[in-house]
Amino acid sequence: MTKHTVTLTDNKTGESIELDVLHPTQGPNAIDVTQLYKKTGMFTYDPGFMSTASCWSDITYLDGGKGLLEYRGYSIQQLAEQGSFMETCYLLLNGELPNQTEFDEFTHRVVHHTMLHEQIKRFYSGFRRDAHPMATMVGVVGALSAFYHEYMEIHDEKNRYETAVLLIAKMPTIAAWSYRYANGLPFVYPDNKLSYPDNFLHMMFSLPSEEYLADPRMSRALEVILITHADHEQNASTSTVRLAGSSEVNPFAAISAGIASLWGPAHGGANEAVVRMLMEIRDSEKPVQHFVDKAKDKTQSFRLMGFGHRVYKNYDPRATIIKELCHKILNESEVAEEHRDLLDIAMKLESVALEDEYFVSRKLYPNVDFYSGIIFLSMGIPLNMFTVMFAMARTIGWISHWHEMMGDDKTRIARPRQLYTGETSRDYPPMDKR
Ligand code: CMC
């Protein structure tokens, strides 16, 4: 096959350079600029990585124009309708769906890691009770590096795989305990007989004094939310994990960095921000149009939370699944009914925005975070736990990318360059001359 190249010509010097074009199995081709600096002494400039592919990856593919999302080639719709979160974890980590034996063996491995080192309990009490649970998550997950020394062999593939299993297993326990601690409730140990979502709901809501049975409608809803949030290729938090991991740091520190990155309202923190916005709209008694106008006003920092996406220029396929789920939950559950006013506002907001030239011309659609918060509220999960839920689901994505990256011989320490705009060299003046 003929090598595909592009020629770059400097119109100042007239010098040209040929750069290779790289062809992935799906998605846009990329110009290989790795030799550019060596050959021309110039960098590329791309703040926010608008046009930059940072790695090769086999894990997740998304086509923002078509609104398509696939994990290892399987559509998110099929996985959400027919699959389980455990199968999704296996798929993301191993590349294939498990057969029954592989599934049983994997589940067995996961459930036997759900407990936390008993001393980690004491780590929680160092936090203020009113700490945001995401702050607790960043701390506790980072602190795992102080407890599980035997999982530090980052160049050993088997050890990396075991760390992945350990993290998927422990994340619901860590997440639920951050809620229990904040609310002065006793920590509930995992119950390995339960499914992944049921076990999480058990650790969140059961009391030592009463029997607890998770509502199967809520368990299924949580399963779908976990699947739809499991991975999203090179988003900010996954790129953070890869960047931190590229320095060969231990995986717990890398995942803790990913959790920190997810927390921001432009990323996973949007699920909390959406519901706060919907509540603000409801309590203001102002029409939805007022908030749509405010979001368009460039003199204000206000944005429609849960709207817009760097890659999707069409409806986010995860939002379609979650919106449907939200309707289902609200129609089926008497408890959830009390949040119908928020769903009504969300739907009104969506319909007004999708008719508005500002949102249409910029291709701004609801994203994964627009409807998920109403489901969380219906489950009894408090606002400040929403991004923790996202982190719990995304852990498998982060760790699969870290595992892939550590096994990739093209991985180098991630070290971007800059265009310096500061002062040029000058002499140090004594204090009395400044
Ligand atoms: N409300 C109002 N205007 C918006 C919005 C919004 N939610 N999102 C983008 N725009 C405008 C933006 O002002 C800009 O306008 P102009 O061209 O006139 O300057 C244009 O649309 C392009 O936006 P951008 O900020 O350059 O796009 P980006 O790709 O850098 O940012 C985003 C993507 C998701 C950060 C942004 O759309 C946003 O802030 N959305 C609200 C927060 C949110 O819902 N985040 C969750 C993202 S999906 C889940 C996840 O990643 O975890």
Coordinates of C-alpha atoms and ligand atoms in Angstrom, one line a residue:
M1 CA 0.0 0.0 0.0
T2 CA 1.3 3.5 -0.9
K3 CA 2.3 5.5 2.1
H4 CA -0.1 8.4 2.7
T5 CA 1.7 11.7 3.5
V6 CA 0.9 15.4 3.6
T7 CA 3.4 18.1 2.7
L8 CA 3.8 21.1 5.0
T9 CA 5.5 24.1 3.4
D10 CA 6.8 27.1 5.3
N11 CA 5.9 30.1 3.1
K12 CA 8.7 32.2 4.7
T13 CA 11.6 29.9 4.0
G14 CA 10.0 27.8 1.2
E15 CA 11.1 24.6 3.0
S16 CA 8.8 21.6 2.8
I17 CA 8.5 18.5 5.0
E18 CA 6.5 15.3 4.4
L19 CA 4.5 14.0 7.3
D20 CA 2.9 10.6 7.5
V21 CA -0.9 10.2 7.6
L22 CA -2.1 7.6 10.1
H23 CA -5.2 5.6 9.5
P24 CA -7.3 4.3 12.4
T25 CA -9.9 1.6 11.8
Q26 CA -12.7 4.2 12.2
G27 CA -12.7 8.0 12.6
P28 CA -10.6 10.8 11.1
N29 CA -7.1 10.2 9.9
A30 CA -4.3 11.9 11.8
I31 CA -1.1 13.7 10.7
D32 CA 1.9 12.2 12.6
V33 CA 3.8 15.2 14.0
T34 CA 6.1 13.3 16.3
Q35 CA 9.1 14.1 14.2
L36 CA 8.1 17.7 13.5
Y37 CA 10.2 19.4 16.1
K38 CA 13.2 17.4 15.3
K39 CA 12.9 18.1 11.6
T40 CA 11.7 21.8 11.7
G41 CA 12.4 23.1 15.2
M42 CA 8.7 24.0 15.4
F43 CA 5.9 22.8 17.7
T44 CA 2.2 22.4 16.9
Y45 CA -0.2 24.6 18.9
D46 CA -3.6 23.1 20.0
P47 CA -4.9 24.3 23.4
G48 CA -7.7 22.1 24.7
F49 CA -6.6 19.4 22.2
M50 CA -9.2 20.5 19.6
S51 CA -7.4 18.6 16.8
T52 CA -5.0 16.3 18.6
A53 CA -5.1 12.5 19.0
S54 CA -2.9 11.6 21.9
C55 CA -2.7 7.8 21.5
W56 CA -3.8 4.7 19.7
S57 CA -6.6 2.9 21.5
D58 CA -8.7 -0.2 20.9
I59 CA -11.3 0.4 23.6
T60 CA -14.0 2.9 22.8
Y61 CA -15.1 4.6 19.6
L62 CA -17.4 7.5 19.3
D63 CA -18.6 9.4 16.2
G64 CA -19.8 12.8 17.4
G65 CA -21.5 13.7 14.1
K66 CA -23.6 10.5 14.0
G67 CA -24.1 10.4 17.8
L68 CA -22.6 6.9 18.0
L69 CA -20.8 5.3 20.9
E70 CA -19.3 1.8 20.9
Y71 CA -17.3 -0.1 23.5
R72 CA -15.0 -2.6 21.7
G73 CA -17.4 -2.4 18.7
Y74 CA -20.6 -3.0 20.6
S75 CA -23.2 -0.2 20.6
I76 CA -24.0 1.5 23.9
Q77 CA -27.7 0.9 23.1
Q78 CA -27.3 -2.9 22.9
L79 CA -25.1 -3.0 26.0
A80 CA -27.5 -0.9 28.0
E81 CA -30.5 -2.9 26.9
Q82 CA -29.1 -6.4 27.1
G83 CA -25.9 -6.3 29.2
S84 CA -24.8 -6.0 32.7
F85 CA -22.1 -3.7 34.2
M86 CA -19.9 -6.7 35.1
E87 CA -20.0 -7.9 31.5
T88 CA -19.1 -4.3 30.4
C89 CA -16.2 -4.2 32.8
Y90 CA -14.9 -7.5 31.4
L91 CA -15.4 -6.3 27.8
L92 CA -13.6 -3.0 28.4
L93 CA -10.7 -4.6 30.1
N94 CA -10.3 -7.7 28.0
G95 CA -11.6 -6.7 24.6
E96 CA -14.3 -9.4 24.3
L97 CA -17.6 -10.2 26.0
P98 CA -17.1 -13.1 28.5
N99 CA -18.6 -16.5 28.0
Q100 CA -20.4 -18.0 31.1
T101 CA -17.3 -19.5 32.6
E102 CA -15.2 -16.4 32.1
F103 CA -18.1 -14.2 33.5
D104 CA -18.4 -16.4 36.6
E105 CA -14.7 -16.4 37.1
F106 CA -14.4 -12.6 36.7
T107 CA -17.3 -11.9 39.0
H108 CA -15.8 -14.2 41.6
R109 CA -12.5 -12.3 41.4
V110 CA -14.3 -9.0 41.7
V111 CA -16.5 -9.8 44.6
H112 CA -13.5 -11.2 46.6
H113 CA -11.9 -7.7 46.6
T114 CA -14.9 -5.7 47.7
M115 CA -13.7 -5.2 51.3
L116 CA -11.4 -2.4 52.3
H117 CA -8.4 -2.7 54.6
E118 CA -10.0 -2.1 58.0
Q119 CA -7.7 0.8 58.8
I120 CA -9.1 2.7 55.8
K121 CA -12.2 3.2 57.9
R122 CA -10.1 5.4 60.2
F123 CA -8.9 7.4 57.2
Y124 CA -12.5 8.6 56.7
S125 CA -12.7 10.1 60.2
G126 CA -9.9 12.6 59.2
F127 CA -12.4 14.4 57.0
R128 CA -14.9 17.0 58.1
R129 CA -18.4 15.6 58.0
D130 CA -19.5 18.3 55.6
A131 CA -16.6 17.5 53.1
H132 CA -17.8 17.1 49.6
P133 CA -17.8 13.3 48.9
M134 CA -15.6 13.9 45.8
A135 CA -13.0 15.4 48.1
T136 CA -13.2 12.2 50.2
M137 CA -13.0 10.0 47.1
V138 CA -9.8 11.8 45.8
G139 CA -8.2 11.3 49.2
V140 CA -9.3 7.7 49.9
V141 CA -8.5 6.4 46.4
G142 CA -5.1 8.1 46.5
A143 CA -4.5 6.6 49.9
L144 CA -5.0 3.0 48.6
S145 CA -1.4 3.4 47.4
A146 CA -0.5 3.4 51.1
F147 CA -2.4 0.2 51.8
Y148 CA -2.0 -2.2 48.8
H149 CA 1.8 -2.2 48.1
E150 CA 1.7 -5.5 46.4
Y151 CA -0.2 -3.9 43.5
M152 CA 2.6 -1.6 42.4
E153 CA 4.2 -3.8 39.7
I154 CA 3.0 -1.5 36.9
H155 CA 5.1 -3.2 34.3
D156 CA 3.7 -6.6 35.1
E157 CA 0.6 -7.3 33.0
K158 CA -0.9 -9.7 35.4
N159 CA -0.4 -7.4 38.3
R160 CA -2.0 -4.5 36.4
Y161 CA -5.0 -6.7 35.6
E162 CA -5.4 -7.6 39.3
T163 CA -5.2 -3.9 40.2
A164 CA -8.0 -3.2 37.7
V165 CA -10.1 -5.9 39.4
L166 CA -9.3 -4.6 42.8
L167 CA -10.3 -1.0 41.9
I168 CA -13.6 -2.0 40.3
A169 CA -14.4 -4.1 43.3
K170 CA -13.5 -1.5 46.0
M171 CA -15.0 1.6 44.3
P172 CA -18.6 1.0 45.4
T173 CA -17.5 0.4 49.0
I174 CA -15.3 3.6 49.0
A175 CA -18.2 5.6 47.4
A176 CA -20.9 4.4 49.7
W177 CA -18.7 4.9 52.8
S178 CA -18.1 8.5 51.8
Y179 CA -21.9 9.0 52.0
R180 CA -22.3 7.0 55.2
Y181 CA -19.5 9.0 56.9
A182 CA -21.0 12.4 55.8
N183 CA -24.3 11.4 57.2
G184 CA -23.1 9.9 60.5
L185 CA -24.2 6.5 59.5
P186 CA -22.4 3.2 60.3
F187 CA -20.3 1.8 57.5
V188 CA -22.0 -1.2 56.0
Y189 CA -19.8 -4.0 54.7
P190 CA -20.2 -5.4 51.2
D191 CA -22.5 -8.4 50.6
N192 CA -20.9 -10.6 48.0
K193 CA -24.1 -12.5 47.3
L194 CA -25.5 -9.3 45.7
S195 CA -25.1 -8.0 42.2
Y196 CA -22.8 -5.0 41.7
P197 CA -25.6 -2.4 41.7
D198 CA -27.5 -4.1 44.5
N199 CA -24.4 -4.3 46.7
F200 CA -23.8 -0.6 46.2
L201 CA -27.4 0.2 47.1
H202 CA -27.1 -2.1 50.1
M203 CA -24.0 -0.3 51.4
M204 CA -25.6 3.1 50.8
F205 CA -29.0 2.5 52.3
S206 CA -29.2 -0.5 54.6
L207 CA -29.3 -0.2 58.4
P208 CA -27.9 -2.7 60.8
S209 CA -31.3 -2.7 62.6
E210 CA -33.5 -3.4 59.5
E211 CA -33.6 -5.8 56.6
Y212 CA -32.9 -4.0 53.3
L213 CA -34.0 -5.1 49.8
A214 CA -33.1 -2.9 46.9
D215 CA -36.0 -1.9 44.6
P216 CA -35.3 -4.0 41.4
R217 CA -36.4 -1.0 39.3
M218 CA -33.7 1.1 40.9
S219 CA -31.1 -1.7 40.6
R220 CA -31.8 -2.0 36.9
A221 CA -31.7 1.8 36.5
L222 CA -28.3 1.9 38.3
E223 CA -27.0 -0.9 36.1
V224 CA -27.9 1.1 33.0
I225 CA -26.3 4.3 34.4
L226 CA -23.1 2.4 35.2
I227 CA -22.9 0.9 31.7
T228 CA -23.6 4.2 29.9
H229 CA -20.9 6.0 32.1
A230 CA -18.3 3.3 31.9
D231 CA -16.0 4.8 29.2
H232 CA -15.8 7.6 26.8
E233 CA -12.4 7.4 25.2
Q234 CA -10.0 10.3 25.7
N235 CA -12.1 12.7 27.8
A236 CA -10.5 15.0 30.4
S237 CA -10.4 12.6 33.3
T238 CA -9.2 9.6 31.2
S239 CA -6.5 11.8 29.6
T240 CA -5.6 12.9 33.2
V241 CA -5.2 9.3 34.2
R242 CA -3.1 8.6 31.1
L243 CA -1.0 11.7 31.7
A244 CA -0.4 10.9 35.4
G245 CA 0.2 7.3 34.5
S246 CA 2.8 8.2 31.9
S247 CA 5.2 9.2 34.6
E248 CA 4.9 5.6 35.8
V249 CA 3.1 6.6 39.0
N250 CA 1.2 3.9 40.8
P251 CA -2.4 3.2 39.5
F252 CA -4.2 4.4 42.7
A253 CA -2.5 7.8 42.4
A254 CA -3.3 8.0 38.7
I255 CA -7.0 7.1 39.3
S256 CA -7.2 9.6 42.1
A257 CA -6.0 12.3 39.6
G258 CA -8.7 11.2 37.2
I259 CA -11.4 11.6 40.0
A260 CA -10.1 15.1 40.6
S261 CA -10.4 15.9 37.0
L262 CA -13.9 14.5 36.7
W263 CA -15.1 16.7 39.6
G264 CA -15.2 19.9 37.5
P265 CA -18.6 21.1 36.3
A266 CA -17.5 21.2 32.6
H267 CA -17.0 17.4 33.0
G268 CA -18.6 14.9 35.4
G269 CA -19.5 17.6 37.9
A270 CA -22.2 18.7 35.4
N271 CA -24.6 16.1 36.7
E272 CA -24.8 17.8 40.1
A273 CA -24.8 21.3 38.4
V274 CA -27.7 20.3 36.2
V275 CA -30.0 19.5 39.1
R276 CA -28.9 22.6 41.0
M277 CA -29.8 24.6 37.9
L278 CA -33.2 22.8 37.5
M279 CA -34.0 23.6 41.2
E280 CA -32.9 27.2 40.7
I281 CA -35.3 27.5 37.7
R282 CA -38.2 25.9 39.7
D283 CA -37.6 28.1 42.8
S284 CA -37.2 31.3 40.8
E285 CA -40.7 30.9 39.2
K286 CA -39.3 32.6 36.2
P287 CA -40.0 31.1 32.7
V288 CA -37.5 28.6 31.2
Q289 CA -36.9 31.1 28.4
H290 CA -35.3 33.5 30.9
F291 CA -32.5 30.9 31.6
V292 CA -32.1 30.0 28.0
D293 CA -31.6 33.7 27.2
K294 CA -29.1 34.0 30.1
A295 CA -27.1 31.0 28.8
K296 CA -26.8 32.8 25.4
D297 CA -25.7 36.1 27.0
K298 CA -21.9 36.3 26.6
T299 CA -21.6 38.8 29.4
Q300 CA -22.7 36.1 31.9
S301 CA -20.8 33.0 32.9
F302 CA -24.0 31.0 33.1
R303 CA -24.3 28.0 30.7
L304 CA -27.1 25.5 30.3
M305 CA -25.5 22.7 32.3
G306 CA -25.9 19.2 30.7
F307 CA -25.8 20.8 27.3
G308 CA -23.1 20.7 24.7
H309 CA -20.1 18.4 24.2
R310 CA -16.7 18.7 22.6
V311 CA -17.2 15.6 20.4
Y312 CA -21.0 15.2 20.0
K313 CA -22.5 17.5 17.5
N314 CA -25.7 15.5 17.6
Y315 CA -27.8 14.1 20.4
D316 CA -25.5 12.2 22.9
P317 CA -26.6 8.6 22.6
R318 CA -26.2 8.2 26.4
A319 CA -28.6 11.0 27.0
T320 CA -31.2 9.3 24.8
I321 CA -30.9 6.1 26.9
I322 CA -30.9 8.0 30.2
K323 CA -33.9 10.3 29.2
E324 CA -36.0 7.2 28.5
L325 CA -34.9 5.6 31.7
C326 CA -35.8 8.7 33.6
H327 CA -39.4 8.7 32.2
K328 CA -39.7 5.0 33.0
I329 CA -38.5 5.5 36.6
L330 CA -40.8 8.4 37.2
N331 CA -43.8 6.6 35.7
E332 CA -43.2 3.4 37.6
S333 CA -42.1 4.6 41.1
E334 CA -44.3 6.4 43.5
V335 CA -41.2 7.7 45.4
A336 CA -39.7 9.2 42.2
E337 CA -43.0 11.0 41.4
E338 CA -42.0 13.8 43.7
H339 CA -39.2 14.8 41.2
R340 CA -41.6 15.1 38.2
D341 CA -41.5 18.9 38.4
L342 CA -37.7 18.7 37.7
L343 CA -38.2 16.4 34.8
D344 CA -40.9 18.7 33.4
I345 CA -38.5 21.7 33.6
A346 CA -35.7 19.7 32.0
M347 CA -37.9 18.7 29.1
K348 CA -39.2 22.2 28.6
L349 CA -35.6 23.5 28.7
E350 CA -34.6 20.9 26.1
S351 CA -37.4 21.8 23.8
V352 CA -36.9 25.5 24.0
A353 CA -33.1 25.2 23.5
L354 CA -33.4 22.8 20.6
E355 CA -35.7 25.3 18.8
D356 CA -33.3 28.2 19.5
E357 CA -30.9 29.4 16.7
Y358 CA -28.1 29.8 19.2
F359 CA -28.1 26.1 20.3
V360 CA -29.0 24.8 16.8
S361 CA -26.2 26.7 15.0
R362 CA -23.6 25.5 17.6
K363 CA -25.0 22.0 17.6
L364 CA -25.6 22.0 21.4
Y365 CA -27.7 19.0 22.5
P366 CA -28.4 17.4 25.9
N367 CA -25.4 15.3 27.1
V368 CA -25.1 12.3 29.5
D369 CA -25.5 14.6 32.5
F370 CA -28.8 16.3 31.6
Y371 CA -31.2 13.6 32.8
S372 CA -29.1 11.3 35.1
G373 CA -29.4 13.5 38.2
I374 CA -33.2 13.2 38.3
I375 CA -32.7 9.4 38.3
F376 CA -30.2 9.7 41.2
L377 CA -32.6 11.8 43.2
S378 CA -35.3 9.2 42.6
M379 CA -32.9 6.6 44.1
G380 CA -32.5 8.7 47.2
I381 CA -28.9 9.7 46.3
P382 CA -28.1 13.2 47.4
L383 CA -26.9 15.9 45.1
N384 CA -23.3 15.9 46.2
M385 CA -23.0 12.2 45.5
F386 CA -23.9 12.4 41.8
T387 CA -20.3 12.9 40.6
V388 CA -19.2 10.1 42.9
M389 CA -21.7 7.8 41.0
F390 CA -20.0 8.9 37.8
A391 CA -16.6 8.2 39.2
M392 CA -17.7 4.7 40.4
A393 CA -18.8 3.9 36.8
R394 CA -15.9 5.5 35.0
T395 CA -13.2 3.6 37.1
I396 CA -13.4 0.7 34.7
G397 CA -12.8 3.1 31.7
W398 CA -9.9 4.8 33.5
I399 CA -8.2 1.6 34.5
S400 CA -8.7 0.0 31.1
H401 CA -7.0 2.9 29.5
W402 CA -4.2 2.9 32.0
H403 CA -3.7 -0.9 31.4
E404 CA -3.7 -0.4 27.7
M405 CA -1.3 2.6 27.9
M406 CA 1.2 0.7 30.2
G407 CA 1.3 -2.1 27.7
D408 CA 1.8 0.1 24.7
D409 CA 5.5 0.5 23.6
K410 CA 4.7 3.9 22.1
T411 CA 3.9 5.3 25.5
R412 CA 6.3 8.1 26.6
I413 CA 6.0 10.5 29.5
A414 CA 3.4 13.0 28.4
R415 CA 5.2 16.4 28.3
P416 CA 3.5 19.1 26.2
R417 CA 5.4 22.2 25.2
Q418 CA 4.4 25.9 25.3
L419 CA 4.6 29.2 23.5
Y420 CA 6.4 31.4 26.0
T421 CA 5.0 34.9 26.3
G422 CA 6.9 36.2 29.3
E423 CA 9.9 38.5 29.8
T424 CA 13.1 37.7 28.0
S425 CA 16.4 37.3 30.1
R426 CA 17.1 40.2 32.4
D427 CA 19.4 41.0 35.4
Y428 CA 18.3 40.5 39.0
P429 CA 17.9 44.0 40.5
P430 CA 18.7 44.6 44.2
M431 CA 15.7 45.3 46.4
D432 CA 16.3 49.1 46.5
K433 CA 16.3 49.3 42.7
R434 CA 12.8 47.7 42.2
Ligands
CMC1 N1 -24.6 26.7 27.3 C1 -24.5 27.8 26.5 N2 -23.6 27.9 25.5 C2 -22.7 26.9 25.3 C3 -22.8 25.7 26.1 C4 -23.8 25.7 27.1 N3 -24.0 24.6 27.8 N4 -21.9 24.8 25.7 C5 -21.2 25.4 24.7 N5 -21.7 26.7 24.5 C6 -21.3 27.7 23.4 C7 -20.0 28.3 23.8 O1 -20.3 29.5 24.5 C8 -19.4 28.6 22.5 O2 -20.1 29.7 21.9 P1 -19.3 30.7 20.9 O3 -19.0 29.8 19.7 O4 -20.3 31.8 20.6 O5 -18.1 31.1 21.6 C9 -19.8 27.3 21.7 O6 -21.0 26.9 22.3 C10 -18.8 26.2 21.7 O7 -18.5 25.9 23.1 P2 -17.1 25.6 23.7 O8 -17.1 26.0 25.1 O9 -16.0 26.2 22.8 O10 -17.1 24.0 23.5 P3 -16.1 23.0 24.2 O11 -16.1 21.8 23.3 O12 -14.8 23.6 24.6 O13 -16.9 22.7 25.6 C11 -18.4 21.7 27.1 C12 -17.7 21.6 25.8 C13 -19.1 20.4 27.4 C14 -17.4 22.0 28.2 C15 -19.4 22.8 27.0 O14 -20.4 22.5 26.1 C16 -20.1 23.1 28.4 O15 -19.5 23.9 29.2 N6 -21.3 22.5 28.7 C17 -21.9 22.6 30.0 C18 -21.3 21.7 31.0 C19 -21.6 20.3 30.7 O16 -22.7 19.9 30.5 N7 -20.6 19.4 30.8 C20 -20.7 18.0 30.6 C21 -20.1 17.5 29.4 S1 -20.6 15.8 28.9 C22 -20.1 14.8 30.2 C23 -18.7 14.8 30.6 O17 -17.8 15.2 29.9 O18 -18.4 14.4 31.7

